[in-house]
PDB file of C-alpha atoms in Angstrom:
ATOM      1  CA  MET A 151      98.284  84.753  91.006  1.00 76.00           C
ATOM      2  CA  LEU A 152      94.343  86.455  92.135  1.00 85.00           C
ATOM      3  CA  GLU A 153      93.652  89.645  89.927  1.00 88.00           C
ATOM      4  CA  PHE A 154      90.661  91.843  90.357  1.00 87.00           C
ATOM      5  CA  ASN A 155      90.209  95.402  88.641  1.00 87.00           C
ATOM      6  CA  GLY A 156      93.752  96.663  88.239  1.00 90.00           C
ATOM      7  CA  ASP A 157      94.417  94.838  91.774  1.00 93.00           C
ATOM      8  CA  LYS A 158      95.636  91.419  92.312  1.00 95.00           C
ATOM      9  CA  LEU A 159      97.570  88.941  95.065  1.00 97.00           C
ATOM     10  CA  ARG A 160     100.907  87.373  93.729  1.00 97.00           C
ATOM     11  CA  PRO A 161     102.578  84.849  95.521  1.00 97.00           C
ATOM     12  CA  MET A 162     105.985  86.717  97.898  1.00 98.00           C
ATOM     13  CA  LYS A 163     109.478  86.027  95.887  1.00 97.00           C
ATOM     14  CA  ALA A 164     112.842  86.296  97.564  1.00 97.00           C
ATOM     15  CA  SER A 165     113.130  89.429  95.795  1.00 97.00           C
ATOM     16  CA  ASP A 166     110.452  91.192  97.493  1.00 98.00           C
ATOM     17  CA  LEU A 167     112.226  91.008 101.305  1.00 97.00           C
ATOM     18  CA  SER A 168     114.598  94.006 101.417  1.00 97.00           C
ATOM     19  CA  MET A 169     110.289  95.832  99.939  1.00 97.00           C
ATOM     20  CA  VAL A 170     108.278  93.975 102.573  1.00 97.00           C
ATOM     21  CA  LEU A 171     111.408  95.576 105.507  1.00 97.00           C
ATOM     22  CA  GLU A 172     110.810  98.792 104.010  1.00 96.00           C
ATOM     23  CA  TRP A 173     106.555  98.821 104.697  1.00 96.00           C
ATOM     24  CA  ARG A 174     107.575  96.285 108.104  1.00 96.00           C
ATOM     25  CA  ASN A 175     109.768  98.714 109.812  1.00 96.00           C
ATOM     26  CA  HIS A 176     107.309 101.687 108.983  1.00 95.00           C
ATOM     27  CA  GLU A 177     106.468 103.679 112.154  1.00 94.00           C
ATOM     28  CA  ALA A 178     102.747 103.372 111.217  1.00 92.00           C
ATOM     29  CA  VAL A 179     103.056  99.728 110.231  1.00 94.00           C
ATOM     30  CA  ARG A 180     105.128  98.804 113.685  1.00 93.00           C
ATOM     31  CA  LYS A 181     102.887 100.697 115.816  1.00 94.00           C
ATOM     32  CA  ASN A 182      99.528  98.350 115.845  1.00 93.00           C
ATOM     33  CA  MET A 183     102.081  94.922 115.132  1.00 94.00           C
ATOM     34  CA  TYR A 184     102.497  92.435 118.406  1.00 94.00           C
ATOM     35  CA  THR A 185     106.564  91.960 117.169  1.00 91.00           C
ATOM     36  CA  ASP A 186     107.036  96.850 117.013  1.00 89.00           C
ATOM     37  CA  HIS A 187     110.560  96.543 117.014  1.00 94.00           C
ATOM     38  CA  VAL A 188     112.759  97.751 114.316  1.00 97.00           C
ATOM     39  CA  ILE A 189     113.097  94.580 112.410  1.00 97.00           C
ATOM     40  CA  SER A 190     116.462  94.379 111.012  1.00 97.00           C
ATOM     41  CA  GLU A 191     117.504  92.031 107.665  1.00 97.00           C
ATOM     42  CA  GLU A 192     118.792  88.678 109.015  1.00 97.00           C
ATOM     43  CA  GLU A 193     115.537  88.206 111.293  1.00 97.00           C
ATOM     44  CA  HIS A 194     113.485  89.044 108.182  1.00 97.00           C
ATOM     45  CA  LEU A 195     115.114  87.118 106.393  1.00 97.00           C
ATOM     46  CA  SER A 196     115.336  84.075 108.538  1.00 97.00           C
ATOM     47  CA  TRP A 197     111.753  84.998 108.577  1.00 97.00           C
ATOM     48  CA  PHE A 198     111.027  84.831 104.943  1.00 97.00           C
ATOM     49  CA  GLN A 199     112.863  81.046 104.677  1.00 96.00           C
ATOM     50  CA  ARG A 200     111.268  79.145 108.087  1.00 95.00           C
ATOM     51  CA  THR A 201     107.413  80.699 106.573  1.00 96.00           C
ATOM     52  CA  SER A 202     108.167  80.137 103.357  1.00 94.00           C
ATOM     53  CA  SER A 203     108.801  76.187 103.844  1.00 93.00           C
ATOM     54  CA  ASP A 204     105.163  75.560 106.036  1.00 97.00           C
ATOM     55  CA  ASN A 205     102.494  74.845 104.365  1.00 96.00           C
ATOM     56  CA  THR A 206      99.775  76.913 107.003  1.00 98.00           C
ATOM     57  CA  ILE A 207     101.549  79.414 105.479  1.00 98.00           C
ATOM     58  CA  LYS A 208     101.241  82.218 101.984  1.00 98.00           C
ATOM     59  CA  HIS A 209     102.827  85.875 102.153  1.00 98.00           C
ATOM     60  CA  PHE A 210     101.569  88.242  99.549  1.00 98.00           C
ATOM     61  CA  ILE A 211     102.765  90.760  97.555  1.00 98.00           C
ATOM     62  CA  PHE A 212      98.795  93.220  96.880  1.00 97.00           C
ATOM     63  CA  GLU A 213      99.540  95.048  93.488  1.00 96.00           C
ATOM     64  CA  SER A 214      97.649  97.400  91.703  1.00 92.00           C
ATOM     65  CA  GLN A 215      98.294  98.194  88.598  1.00 91.00           C
ATOM     66  CA  GLY A 216     101.131  96.325  88.112  1.00 93.00           C
ATOM     67  CA  LYS A 217     102.518  98.702  91.154  1.00 95.00           C
ATOM     68  CA  PRO A 218     103.460  96.421  94.865  1.00 97.00           C
ATOM     69  CA  ILE A 219     102.369  98.496  97.307  1.00 95.00           C
ATOM     70  CA  GLY A 220     101.044  95.635 100.569  1.00 96.00           C
ATOM     71  CA  PHE A 221     101.655  92.026 101.665  1.00 97.00           C
ATOM     72  CA  VAL A 222      98.201  89.728 102.774  1.00 98.00           C
ATOM     73  CA  SER A 223      99.429  87.534 104.472  1.00 98.00           C
ATOM     74  CA  PHE A 224      97.258  84.245 105.685  1.00 98.00           C
ATOM     75  CA  SER A 225      97.911  81.551 108.072  1.00 98.00           C
ATOM     76  CA  GLN A 226      96.805  78.936 110.618  1.00 98.00           C
ATOM     77  CA  ILE A 227      95.650  77.197 107.264  1.00 98.00           C
ATOM     78  CA  ASP A 228      94.117  74.448 108.737  1.00 98.00           C
ATOM     79  CA  GLU A 229      92.598  73.000 106.131  1.00 97.00           C
ATOM     80  CA  ALA A 230      90.195  69.498 107.492  1.00 98.00           C
ATOM     81  CA  ASN A 231      88.625  72.569 109.642  1.00 98.00           C
ATOM     82  CA  LYS A 232      87.795  75.560 106.664  1.00 98.00           C
ATOM     83  CA  ARG A 233      89.650  78.015 108.909  1.00 98.00           C
ATOM     84  CA  ALA A 234      92.905  79.917 108.580  1.00 98.00           C
ATOM     85  CA  HIS A 235      94.269  83.845 109.995  1.00 98.00           C
ATOM     86  CA  TRP A 236      94.432  86.033 108.114  1.00 98.00           C
ATOM     87  CA  ALA A 237      97.033  89.900 108.443  1.00 96.00           C
ATOM     88  CA  PHE A 238      97.771  92.801 106.240  1.00 96.00           C
ATOM     89  CA  TYR A 239      99.671  96.058 106.007  1.00 94.00           C
ATOM     90  CA  SER A 240     100.363  98.736 103.622  1.00 91.00           C
ATOM     91  CA  GLY A 241     103.534  99.975 101.730  1.00 90.00           C
ATOM     92  CA  ASP A 242     101.190 103.474 100.265  1.00 87.00           C
ATOM     93  CA  LEU A 243      99.755 105.269 103.151  1.00 79.00           C
ATOM     94  CA  SER A 244      98.961 107.477 101.324  1.00 81.00           C
ATOM     95  CA  THR A 245      96.729 106.473  99.007  1.00 83.00           C
ATOM     96  CA  LYS A 246      92.509 106.583 100.667  1.00 84.00           C
ATOM     97  CA  GLY A 247      91.209 102.562 100.142  1.00 84.00           C
ATOM     98  CA  LEU A 248      93.913 100.614  99.429  1.00 87.00           C
ATOM     99  CA  GLY A 249      92.734  98.370 102.797  1.00 90.00           C
ATOM    100  CA  SER A 250      89.139  98.129 102.041  1.00 91.00           C
ATOM    101  CA  ARG A 251      90.968  96.472  97.795  1.00 92.00           C
ATOM    102  CA  MET A 252      93.350  94.375  99.860  1.00 94.00           C
ATOM    103  CA  GLU A 253      91.022  92.949 102.550  1.00 95.00           C
ATOM    104  CA  PHE A 254      88.341  91.777  99.687  1.00 94.00           C
ATOM    105  CA  LEU A 255      90.930  90.807  97.718  1.00 95.00           C
ATOM    106  CA  ALA A 256      92.170  88.317 101.148  1.00 96.00           C
ATOM    107  CA  LEU A 257      88.559  87.301 101.489  1.00 97.00           C
ATOM    108  CA  THR A 258      87.826  86.341  97.468  1.00 96.00           C
ATOM    109  CA  TYR A 259      91.082  84.719  97.881  1.00 97.00           C
ATOM    110  CA  ALA A 260      90.301  82.793 101.932  1.00 98.00           C
ATOM    111  CA  PHE A 261      86.750  81.899  99.946  1.00 98.00           C
ATOM    112  CA  ASP A 262      87.655  81.756  96.536  1.00 97.00           C
ATOM    113  CA  GLU A 263      90.753  79.942  95.766  1.00 96.00           C
ATOM    114  CA  LEU A 264      90.951  78.669  99.697  1.00 97.00           C
ATOM    115  CA  ARG A 265      87.932  77.489  99.946  1.00 98.00           C
ATOM    116  CA  LEU A 266      87.701  78.271 104.075  1.00 98.00           C
ATOM    117  CA  ASN A 267      84.462  77.795 106.269  1.00 98.00           C
ATOM    118  CA  LYS A 268      85.939  80.720 108.748  1.00 98.00           C
ATOM    119  CA  LEU A 269      88.690  83.707 108.450  1.00 98.00           C
ATOM    120  CA  CYS A 270      89.950  84.434 111.415  1.00 98.00           C
ATOM    121  CA  CYS A 271      91.554  87.835 112.801  1.00 98.00           C
ATOM    122  CA  GLU A 272      93.037  89.543 115.548  1.00 98.00           C
ATOM    123  CA  VAL A 273      94.023  93.457 116.514  1.00 98.00           C
ATOM    124  CA  LEU A 274      94.776  94.989 119.269  1.00 97.00           C
ATOM    125  CA  GLY A 275      92.417  96.340 121.541  1.00 97.00           C
ATOM    126  CA  PHE A 276      93.536  99.901 120.679  1.00 96.00           C
ATOM    127  CA  ASN A 277      93.432  99.583 117.097  1.00 96.00           C
ATOM    128  CA  GLN A 278      89.653 100.491 117.444  1.00 97.00           C
ATOM    129  CA  PRO A 279      89.583 101.760 113.673  1.00 94.00           C
ATOM    130  CA  VAL A 280      90.568  98.712 112.296  1.00 96.00           C
ATOM    131  CA  VAL A 281      88.051  97.272 114.075  1.00 97.00           C
ATOM    132  CA  LYS A 282      85.697  99.350 113.084  1.00 97.00           C
ATOM    133  CA  PHE A 283      86.613  98.303 109.280  1.00 94.00           C
ATOM    134  CA  HIS A 284      86.976  94.656 110.062  1.00 96.00           C
ATOM    135  CA  GLN A 285      83.449  95.185 111.466  1.00 96.00           C
ATOM    136  CA  LYS A 286      82.549  96.676 107.765  1.00 93.00           C
ATOM    137  CA  PHE A 287      82.744  94.256 105.397  1.00 93.00           C
ATOM    138  CA  GLY A 288      81.113  91.804 107.648  1.00 95.00           C
ATOM    139  CA  PHE A 289      84.141  90.299 110.287  1.00 97.00           C
ATOM    140  CA  GLU A 290      82.327  89.473 114.229  1.00 98.00           C
ATOM    141  CA  ILE A 291      83.585  90.150 117.598  1.00 98.00           C
ATOM    142  CA  GLU A 292      84.310  86.244 118.300  1.00 98.00           C
ATOM    143  CA  GLY A 293      85.577  88.434 121.789  1.00 98.00           C
ATOM    144  CA  SER A 294      88.690  89.151 124.046  1.00 98.00           C
ATOM    145  CA  LEU A 295      91.791  89.037 124.812  1.00 98.00           C
ATOM    146  CA  LYS A 296      92.048  90.704 128.263  1.00 98.00           C
ATOM    147  CA  GLN A 297      95.556  92.156 129.157  1.00 97.00           C
ATOM    148  CA  HIS A 298      97.488  89.492 126.418  1.00 97.00           C
ATOM    149  CA  HIS A 299     100.253  91.319 124.979  1.00 97.00           C
ATOM    150  CA  ILE A 300     102.133  93.476 126.541  1.00 96.00           C
ATOM    151  CA  LYS A 301     103.401  96.875 124.355  1.00 94.00           C
ATOM    152  CA  ASP A 302     105.328  99.740 125.455  1.00 89.00           C
ATOM    153  CA  GLY A 303     104.904  99.003 129.519  1.00 93.00           C
ATOM    154  CA  ALA A 304     100.918  98.360 128.532  1.00 95.00           C
ATOM    155  CA  ALA A 305      99.021  95.677 129.444  1.00 97.00           C
ATOM    156  CA  HIS A 306      95.732  95.413 126.232  1.00 97.00           C
ATOM    157  CA  ASP A 307      93.187  93.395 124.855  1.00 98.00           C
ATOM    158  CA  VAL A 308      93.174  91.285 122.137  1.00 98.00           C
ATOM    159  CA  ILE A 309      90.183  91.180 120.218  1.00 98.00           C
ATOM    160  CA  LEU A 310      89.090  88.328 118.133  1.00 98.00           C
ATOM    161  CA  LEU A 311      87.129  89.000 115.070  1.00 98.00           C
ATOM    162  CA  ALA A 312      85.883  86.232 112.187  1.00 98.00           C
ATOM    163  CA  PHE A 313      84.009  86.133 108.607  1.00 98.00           C
ATOM    164  CA  TYR A 314      82.031  82.791 107.806  1.00 98.00           C
ATOM    165  CA  LYS A 315      81.688  81.537 105.002  1.00 98.00           C
ATOM    166  CA  ASP A 316      78.103  82.310 104.516  1.00 97.00           C
ATOM    167  CA  LYS A 317      78.151  86.690 103.570  1.00 96.00           C
ATOM    168  CA  TRP A 318      80.667  86.140 101.303  1.00 97.00           C
ATOM    169  CA  PRO A 319      78.334  86.278  98.498  1.00 96.00           C
ATOM    170  CA  HIS A 320      76.276  89.146  99.809  1.00 95.00           C
ATOM    171  CA  VAL A 321      79.566  91.078 100.890  1.00 93.00           C
ATOM    172  CA  LYS A 322      81.461  90.038  97.247  1.00 94.00           C
ATOM    173  CA  LYS A 323      77.810  90.853  95.265  1.00 93.00           C
ATOM    174  CA  THR A 324      77.770  94.290  97.861  1.00 90.00           C
ATOM    175  CA  HIS A 325      81.791  95.294  96.686  1.00 83.00           C
ATOM    176  CA  LEU A 326      81.759  94.264  92.951  1.00 82.00           C
ATOM    177  CA  GLU A 327      78.163  96.775  92.437  1.00 79.00           C
ATOM    178  CA  LYS A 328      80.476  99.624  94.232  1.00 74.00           C
ATOM    179  CA  VAL A 329      82.521  98.903  91.764  1.00 61.00           C
ATOM    180  CA  LYS A 330      80.039  99.439  88.807  1.00 58.00           C
ATOM    181  CA  ASN A 331      79.672 102.105  89.838  1.00 55.00           C
ATOM    182  CA  VAL A 332      82.307 104.332  90.237  1.00 46.00           C
TER     183      VAL A 332
END
């Protein structure tokens, strides 16, 4: 379990399934995901069973002050090449600043716990606010996959982003200084 300033990442449990399914099926979350249909309980349970037994995938619940409010996932964890992919979404779409807090803990886990060299993510091209959000944290655009994903009958680009461990000490220090000054 990873904790900072009242926030924590804890491993997802089977008892979290209905809560995570509710978050995942929220229209505001679905519209920015590859899989955007309403996910059934059966499909969700199958996903959890399949991914829970895969040691290259880690699912976490983000909690603040003991209240679960988000989901963070690492996939394609490659220990030999020291890289992984990650994604997250909030179950609380009304509270400002949750994304930054989730991203900080995700980076802490990636670089302080997993000891990665590179953390990757993918964002649908029309979701420029999230691309810019990741860039504010230090993610770099590595490229794009043109017309890579069909959504609502239209082909969309996928933006490939990465964060490298050499940036982590500066980003970590900057974030810690911001928290001290709040």
